[in-house]
Amino acid sequence: MPVPDSVLALRPLTKLAEEVLPIAVDFTALLATTETLSGTPTVSVSPAGLSVASAAVLATAYTPLANGEVIAIGKGVSCQLSGGTSGSRYTLTITCDTTVSGRVVGGKVTVLVDA
């Protein structure tokens, strides 16, 4: 598999240990205008302890609450985070194929679990 072009989140996400948190990661900056994400994204967590479910390419536009910007259909990856240990820091690594043959993009997001 080729090495992906990648992005890094500007600031960490914070969640409570008992919270189930839906997130979306925007890959627009890495994609050409007509290029979209394709297939099933891969999301890994380090260290173990934070659960990730339902990773998928966005099938509808997504508006994060924090800034009001819209992530277009096919330009982001969504998933749900649950669990984690209070006071711990986790790194999500997300990769996904694109509609350009053989191209993979990726990103990293830090998640802080609060008490």
Short mmCIF file of N, CA and C in Angstrom, two decimals:
data_model
loop_
_atom_site.label_atom_id
_atom_site.label_comp_id
_atom_site.label_asym_id
_atom_site.label_seq_id
_atom_site.Cartn_x
_atom_site.Cartn_y
_atom_site.Cartn_z
N MET A 1 0.85 -1.17 0.00
CA MET A 1 0.00 0.00 0.00
C MET A 1 0.90 1.24 0.00
N PRO A 2 0.58 2.24 -0.85
CA PRO A 2 1.41 3.44 -0.88
C PRO A 2 1.28 4.27 0.39
N VAL A 3 2.29 5.10 0.64
CA VAL A 3 2.27 6.01 1.79
C VAL A 3 1.25 7.10 1.50
N PRO A 4 0.32 7.37 2.45
CA PRO A 4 -0.71 8.37 2.17
C PRO A 4 -0.22 9.80 2.31
N ASP A 5 -0.85 10.71 1.53
CA ASP A 5 -0.76 12.13 1.86
C ASP A 5 -1.51 12.25 3.16
N SER A 6 -1.13 13.17 4.04
CA SER A 6 -1.81 13.17 5.33
C SER A 6 -2.00 14.57 5.91
N VAL A 7 -2.93 14.63 6.86
CA VAL A 7 -3.22 15.85 7.62
C VAL A 7 -3.14 15.51 9.10
N LEU A 8 -2.99 16.55 9.92
CA LEU A 8 -2.97 16.39 11.37
C LEU A 8 -3.94 17.39 11.95
N ALA A 9 -4.82 16.94 12.85
CA ALA A 9 -5.79 17.85 13.47
C ALA A 9 -5.06 18.96 14.21
N LEU A 10 -5.62 20.17 14.13
CA LEU A 10 -5.00 21.33 14.77
C LEU A 10 -5.09 21.30 16.28
N ARG A 11 -6.16 20.69 16.81
CA ARG A 11 -6.32 20.61 18.26
C ARG A 11 -6.97 19.28 18.61
N PRO A 12 -6.75 18.82 19.83
CA PRO A 12 -7.33 17.53 20.22
C PRO A 12 -8.84 17.62 20.43
N LEU A 13 -9.49 16.49 20.25
CA LEU A 13 -10.89 16.35 20.63
C LEU A 13 -10.92 15.94 22.10
N THR A 14 -11.97 16.34 22.81
CA THR A 14 -12.12 15.93 24.19
C THR A 14 -13.45 15.22 24.34
N LYS A 15 -13.47 14.09 25.03
CA LYS A 15 -14.70 13.36 25.30
C LYS A 15 -14.69 12.85 26.72
N LEU A 16 -15.86 12.56 27.25
CA LEU A 16 -15.98 11.92 28.55
C LEU A 16 -15.86 10.42 28.36
N ALA A 17 -15.37 9.72 29.37
CA ALA A 17 -15.19 8.26 29.26
C ALA A 17 -16.52 7.56 28.95
N GLU A 18 -17.63 8.02 29.55
CA GLU A 18 -18.92 7.36 29.34
C GLU A 18 -19.67 7.84 28.10
N GLU A 19 -19.12 8.83 27.42
CA GLU A 19 -19.77 9.43 26.25
C GLU A 19 -19.53 8.63 24.98
N VAL A 20 -20.55 8.57 24.11
CA VAL A 20 -20.38 8.07 22.75
C VAL A 20 -20.36 9.31 21.87
N LEU A 21 -19.23 9.57 21.22
CA LEU A 21 -19.00 10.81 20.49
C LEU A 21 -18.89 10.56 19.00
N PRO A 22 -19.86 11.05 18.21
CA PRO A 22 -19.71 10.96 16.75
C PRO A 22 -18.74 12.05 16.28
N ILE A 23 -17.84 11.69 15.37
CA ILE A 23 -16.90 12.68 14.83
C ILE A 23 -16.85 12.53 13.31
N ALA A 24 -16.33 13.57 12.67
CA ALA A 24 -16.04 13.53 11.23
C ALA A 24 -14.69 14.20 11.02
N VAL A 25 -13.87 13.60 10.19
CA VAL A 25 -12.55 14.13 9.88
C VAL A 25 -12.57 14.59 8.42
N ASP A 26 -12.20 15.84 8.20
CA ASP A 26 -12.27 16.47 6.89
C ASP A 26 -10.97 16.25 6.11
N PHE A 27 -11.07 15.65 4.92
CA PHE A 27 -9.92 15.42 4.05
C PHE A 27 -9.93 16.32 2.82
N THR A 28 -10.81 17.31 2.79
CA THR A 28 -10.98 18.18 1.63
C THR A 28 -9.65 18.77 1.16
N ALA A 29 -8.81 19.20 2.08
CA ALA A 29 -7.54 19.85 1.72
C ALA A 29 -6.60 18.93 0.94
N LEU A 30 -6.80 17.62 1.07
CA LEU A 30 -5.92 16.67 0.38
C LEU A 30 -6.48 16.19 -0.96
N LEU A 31 -7.73 16.56 -1.25
CA LEU A 31 -8.41 16.02 -2.43
C LEU A 31 -8.56 17.06 -3.52
N ALA A 32 -8.38 16.61 -4.77
CA ALA A 32 -8.65 17.48 -5.91
C ALA A 32 -10.16 17.78 -5.95
N THR A 33 -10.55 18.79 -6.68
CA THR A 33 -11.94 19.23 -6.72
C THR A 33 -12.91 18.10 -7.02
N THR A 34 -12.62 17.26 -8.00
CA THR A 34 -13.53 16.18 -8.38
C THR A 34 -13.21 14.84 -7.70
N GLU A 35 -12.14 14.79 -6.91
CA GLU A 35 -11.72 13.57 -6.22
C GLU A 35 -12.51 13.41 -4.92
N THR A 36 -12.89 12.18 -4.61
CA THR A 36 -13.56 11.89 -3.34
C THR A 36 -12.93 10.67 -2.70
N LEU A 37 -13.28 10.44 -1.45
CA LEU A 37 -12.84 9.24 -0.75
C LEU A 37 -13.67 8.06 -1.25
N SER A 38 -13.10 6.86 -1.18
CA SER A 38 -13.84 5.68 -1.64
C SER A 38 -13.48 4.47 -0.78
N GLY A 39 -14.35 3.49 -0.81
CA GLY A 39 -14.11 2.28 -0.05
C GLY A 39 -14.40 2.47 1.42
N THR A 40 -13.84 1.59 2.23
CA THR A 40 -14.05 1.63 3.67
C THR A 40 -12.80 2.16 4.35
N PRO A 41 -12.93 3.25 5.10
CA PRO A 41 -11.76 3.80 5.80
C PRO A 41 -11.24 2.85 6.87
N THR A 42 -9.96 2.99 7.19
CA THR A 42 -9.34 2.25 8.28
C THR A 42 -9.05 3.24 9.40
N VAL A 43 -9.49 2.90 10.61
CA VAL A 43 -9.22 3.74 11.78
C VAL A 43 -8.55 2.89 12.83
N SER A 44 -7.33 3.27 13.22
CA SER A 44 -6.64 2.56 14.29
C SER A 44 -6.45 3.51 15.47
N VAL A 45 -6.33 2.93 16.67
CA VAL A 45 -6.21 3.71 17.90
C VAL A 45 -4.96 3.28 18.65
N SER A 46 -4.22 4.26 19.16
CA SER A 46 -3.05 3.97 19.97
C SER A 46 -3.02 4.93 21.14
N PRO A 47 -2.83 4.43 22.36
CA PRO A 47 -2.81 3.03 22.78
C PRO A 47 -4.23 2.46 22.75
N ALA A 48 -4.34 1.16 22.98
CA ALA A 48 -5.65 0.51 23.03
C ALA A 48 -6.46 1.07 24.19
N GLY A 49 -7.78 0.98 24.08
CA GLY A 49 -8.64 1.40 25.18
C GLY A 49 -9.79 2.29 24.76
N LEU A 50 -9.64 2.97 23.62
CA LEU A 50 -10.71 3.79 23.06
C LEU A 50 -11.32 2.97 21.93
N SER A 51 -12.66 2.86 21.90
CA SER A 51 -13.32 2.07 20.87
C SER A 51 -13.79 2.95 19.73
N VAL A 52 -13.64 2.43 18.50
CA VAL A 52 -14.09 3.12 17.29
C VAL A 52 -15.07 2.22 16.57
N ALA A 53 -16.22 2.78 16.17
CA ALA A 53 -17.23 2.00 15.46
C ALA A 53 -17.75 2.79 14.26
N SER A 54 -18.29 2.07 13.31
CA SER A 54 -19.04 2.64 12.18
C SER A 54 -18.23 3.61 11.32
N ALA A 55 -16.96 3.31 11.07
CA ALA A 55 -16.16 4.18 10.20
C ALA A 55 -16.68 4.09 8.78
N ALA A 56 -16.94 5.27 8.17
CA ALA A 56 -17.48 5.32 6.82
C ALA A 56 -17.15 6.65 6.16
N VAL A 57 -17.11 6.63 4.83
CA VAL A 57 -16.98 7.87 4.06
C VAL A 57 -18.32 8.60 4.19
N LEU A 58 -18.28 9.93 4.35
CA LEU A 58 -19.51 10.70 4.51
C LEU A 58 -20.43 10.53 3.30
N ALA A 59 -21.66 10.07 3.56
CA ALA A 59 -22.66 9.90 2.51
C ALA A 59 -23.60 11.11 2.45
N THR A 60 -23.52 11.96 3.46
CA THR A 60 -24.27 13.22 3.49
C THR A 60 -23.31 14.31 3.98
N ALA A 61 -23.63 15.55 3.66
CA ALA A 61 -22.80 16.66 4.14
C ALA A 61 -22.86 16.70 5.66
N TYR A 62 -21.77 17.10 6.30
CA TYR A 62 -21.66 17.11 7.76
C TYR A 62 -21.25 18.51 8.21
N THR A 63 -21.94 19.04 9.20
CA THR A 63 -21.61 20.36 9.75
C THR A 63 -21.18 20.18 11.19
N PRO A 64 -19.86 20.24 11.46
CA PRO A 64 -19.40 20.15 12.85
C PRO A 64 -19.94 21.32 13.68
N LEU A 65 -20.28 21.06 14.92
CA LEU A 65 -20.83 22.09 15.80
C LEU A 65 -19.82 23.18 16.12
N ALA A 66 -18.55 22.85 16.16
CA ALA A 66 -17.53 23.78 16.62
C ALA A 66 -17.35 25.00 15.72
N ASN A 67 -17.38 24.82 14.40
CA ASN A 67 -17.06 25.96 13.54
C ASN A 67 -18.08 26.26 12.46
N GLY A 68 -19.08 25.41 12.26
CA GLY A 68 -20.12 25.67 11.28
C GLY A 68 -19.75 25.41 9.84
N GLU A 69 -18.50 25.04 9.56
CA GLU A 69 -18.12 24.72 8.19
C GLU A 69 -18.68 23.36 7.80
N VAL A 70 -18.96 23.20 6.51
CA VAL A 70 -19.56 21.96 6.02
C VAL A 70 -18.48 21.08 5.39
N ILE A 71 -18.50 19.79 5.74
CA ILE A 71 -17.66 18.80 5.06
C ILE A 71 -18.54 18.16 4.01
N ALA A 72 -18.17 18.27 2.75
CA ALA A 72 -18.99 17.80 1.64
C ALA A 72 -19.07 16.27 1.58
N ILE A 73 -20.08 15.79 0.90
CA ILE A 73 -20.26 14.36 0.67
C ILE A 73 -18.98 13.80 0.03
N GLY A 74 -18.48 12.69 0.56
CA GLY A 74 -17.31 12.03 -0.01
C GLY A 74 -15.98 12.66 0.32
N LYS A 75 -15.98 13.74 1.12
CA LYS A 75 -14.74 14.44 1.43
C LYS A 75 -14.26 14.23 2.87
N GLY A 76 -15.01 13.44 3.65
CA GLY A 76 -14.64 13.21 5.03
C GLY A 76 -14.96 11.79 5.48
N VAL A 77 -14.47 11.45 6.66
CA VAL A 77 -14.71 10.13 7.27
C VAL A 77 -15.41 10.36 8.60
N SER A 78 -16.47 9.60 8.84
CA SER A 78 -17.17 9.68 10.12
C SER A 78 -16.98 8.38 10.89
N CYS A 79 -17.08 8.48 12.21
CA CYS A 79 -17.05 7.30 13.07
C CYS A 79 -17.58 7.70 14.44
N GLN A 80 -17.76 6.71 15.31
CA GLN A 80 -18.19 6.97 16.68
C GLN A 80 -17.12 6.47 17.64
N LEU A 81 -16.82 7.31 18.64
CA LEU A 81 -15.84 6.96 19.66
C LEU A 81 -16.56 6.67 20.96
N SER A 82 -16.10 5.63 21.65
CA SER A 82 -16.66 5.33 22.97
C SER A 82 -15.56 4.78 23.87
N GLY A 83 -15.85 4.84 25.17
CA GLY A 83 -14.90 4.31 26.15
C GLY A 83 -13.69 5.20 26.34
N GLY A 84 -12.61 4.57 26.68
CA GLY A 84 -11.39 5.29 27.01
C GLY A 84 -11.28 5.46 28.52
N THR A 85 -10.08 5.71 28.97
CA THR A 85 -9.81 5.88 30.40
C THR A 85 -9.64 7.36 30.71
N SER A 86 -10.34 7.83 31.74
CA SER A 86 -10.24 9.24 32.14
C SER A 86 -8.78 9.64 32.33
N GLY A 87 -8.41 10.79 31.79
CA GLY A 87 -7.05 11.29 31.90
C GLY A 87 -6.10 10.77 30.85
N SER A 88 -6.61 9.94 29.93
CA SER A 88 -5.74 9.36 28.90
C SER A 88 -5.81 10.13 27.59
N ARG A 89 -4.75 9.98 26.81
CA ARG A 89 -4.63 10.60 25.48
C ARG A 89 -4.49 9.46 24.47
N TYR A 90 -5.29 9.54 23.42
CA TYR A 90 -5.28 8.52 22.36
C TYR A 90 -5.02 9.19 21.02
N THR A 91 -4.42 8.46 20.09
CA THR A 91 -4.22 8.95 18.74
C THR A 91 -4.99 8.06 17.78
N LEU A 92 -5.89 8.69 16.99
CA LEU A 92 -6.59 7.99 15.92
C LEU A 92 -5.78 8.20 14.64
N THR A 93 -5.54 7.13 13.91
CA THR A 93 -4.92 7.23 12.60
C THR A 93 -5.93 6.73 11.59
N ILE A 94 -6.30 7.59 10.64
CA ILE A 94 -7.36 7.29 9.68
C ILE A 94 -6.76 7.31 8.29
N THR A 95 -7.01 6.26 7.51
CA THR A 95 -6.58 6.22 6.11
C THR A 95 -7.76 5.79 5.25
N CYS A 96 -7.75 6.25 3.99
CA CYS A 96 -8.83 5.90 3.08
C CYS A 96 -8.35 6.04 1.64
N ASP A 97 -8.80 5.13 0.78
CA ASP A 97 -8.54 5.23 -0.65
C ASP A 97 -9.32 6.41 -1.21
N THR A 98 -8.91 6.87 -2.39
CA THR A 98 -9.66 7.92 -3.08
C THR A 98 -10.07 7.40 -4.46
N THR A 99 -10.81 8.23 -5.18
CA THR A 99 -11.25 7.84 -6.52
C THR A 99 -10.13 7.93 -7.55
N VAL A 100 -8.95 8.39 -7.14
CA VAL A 100 -7.77 8.35 -8.01
C VAL A 100 -7.08 7.01 -7.76
N SER A 101 -6.93 6.23 -8.80
CA SER A 101 -6.40 4.87 -8.68
C SER A 101 -5.07 4.84 -7.92
N GLY A 102 -5.01 4.01 -6.88
CA GLY A 102 -3.79 3.80 -6.11
C GLY A 102 -3.47 4.90 -5.11
N ARG A 103 -4.34 5.87 -4.94
CA ARG A 103 -4.07 6.99 -4.02
C ARG A 103 -4.76 6.77 -2.69
N VAL A 104 -4.00 7.00 -1.61
CA VAL A 104 -4.51 6.86 -0.25
C VAL A 104 -4.22 8.17 0.49
N VAL A 105 -5.19 8.64 1.28
CA VAL A 105 -4.97 9.82 2.12
C VAL A 105 -5.13 9.39 3.57
N GLY A 106 -4.56 10.17 4.48
CA GLY A 106 -4.64 9.80 5.89
C GLY A 106 -4.56 11.01 6.79
N GLY A 107 -4.88 10.78 8.05
CA GLY A 107 -4.81 11.84 9.02
C GLY A 107 -4.70 11.31 10.43
N LYS A 108 -4.30 12.18 11.35
CA LYS A 108 -4.20 11.82 12.76
C LYS A 108 -5.00 12.81 13.59
N VAL A 109 -5.69 12.28 14.59
CA VAL A 109 -6.48 13.09 15.50
C VAL A 109 -6.15 12.64 16.91
N THR A 110 -5.86 13.59 17.80
CA THR A 110 -5.65 13.29 19.20
C THR A 110 -6.97 13.40 19.95
N VAL A 111 -7.26 12.42 20.81
CA VAL A 111 -8.48 12.41 21.60
C VAL A 111 -8.08 12.37 23.07
N LEU A 112 -8.55 13.34 23.83
CA LEU A 112 -8.32 13.39 25.27
C LEU A 112 -9.59 12.93 25.97
N VAL A 113 -9.47 12.00 26.90
CA VAL A 113 -10.62 11.53 27.65
C VAL A 113 -10.60 12.22 29.00
N ASP A 114 -11.67 12.97 29.27
CA ASP A 114 -11.79 13.78 30.49
C ASP A 114 -12.56 13.00 31.53
N ALA A 115 -12.38 13.37 32.78
CA ALA A 115 -13.08 12.70 33.89
C ALA A 115 -14.54 13.09 33.92
#
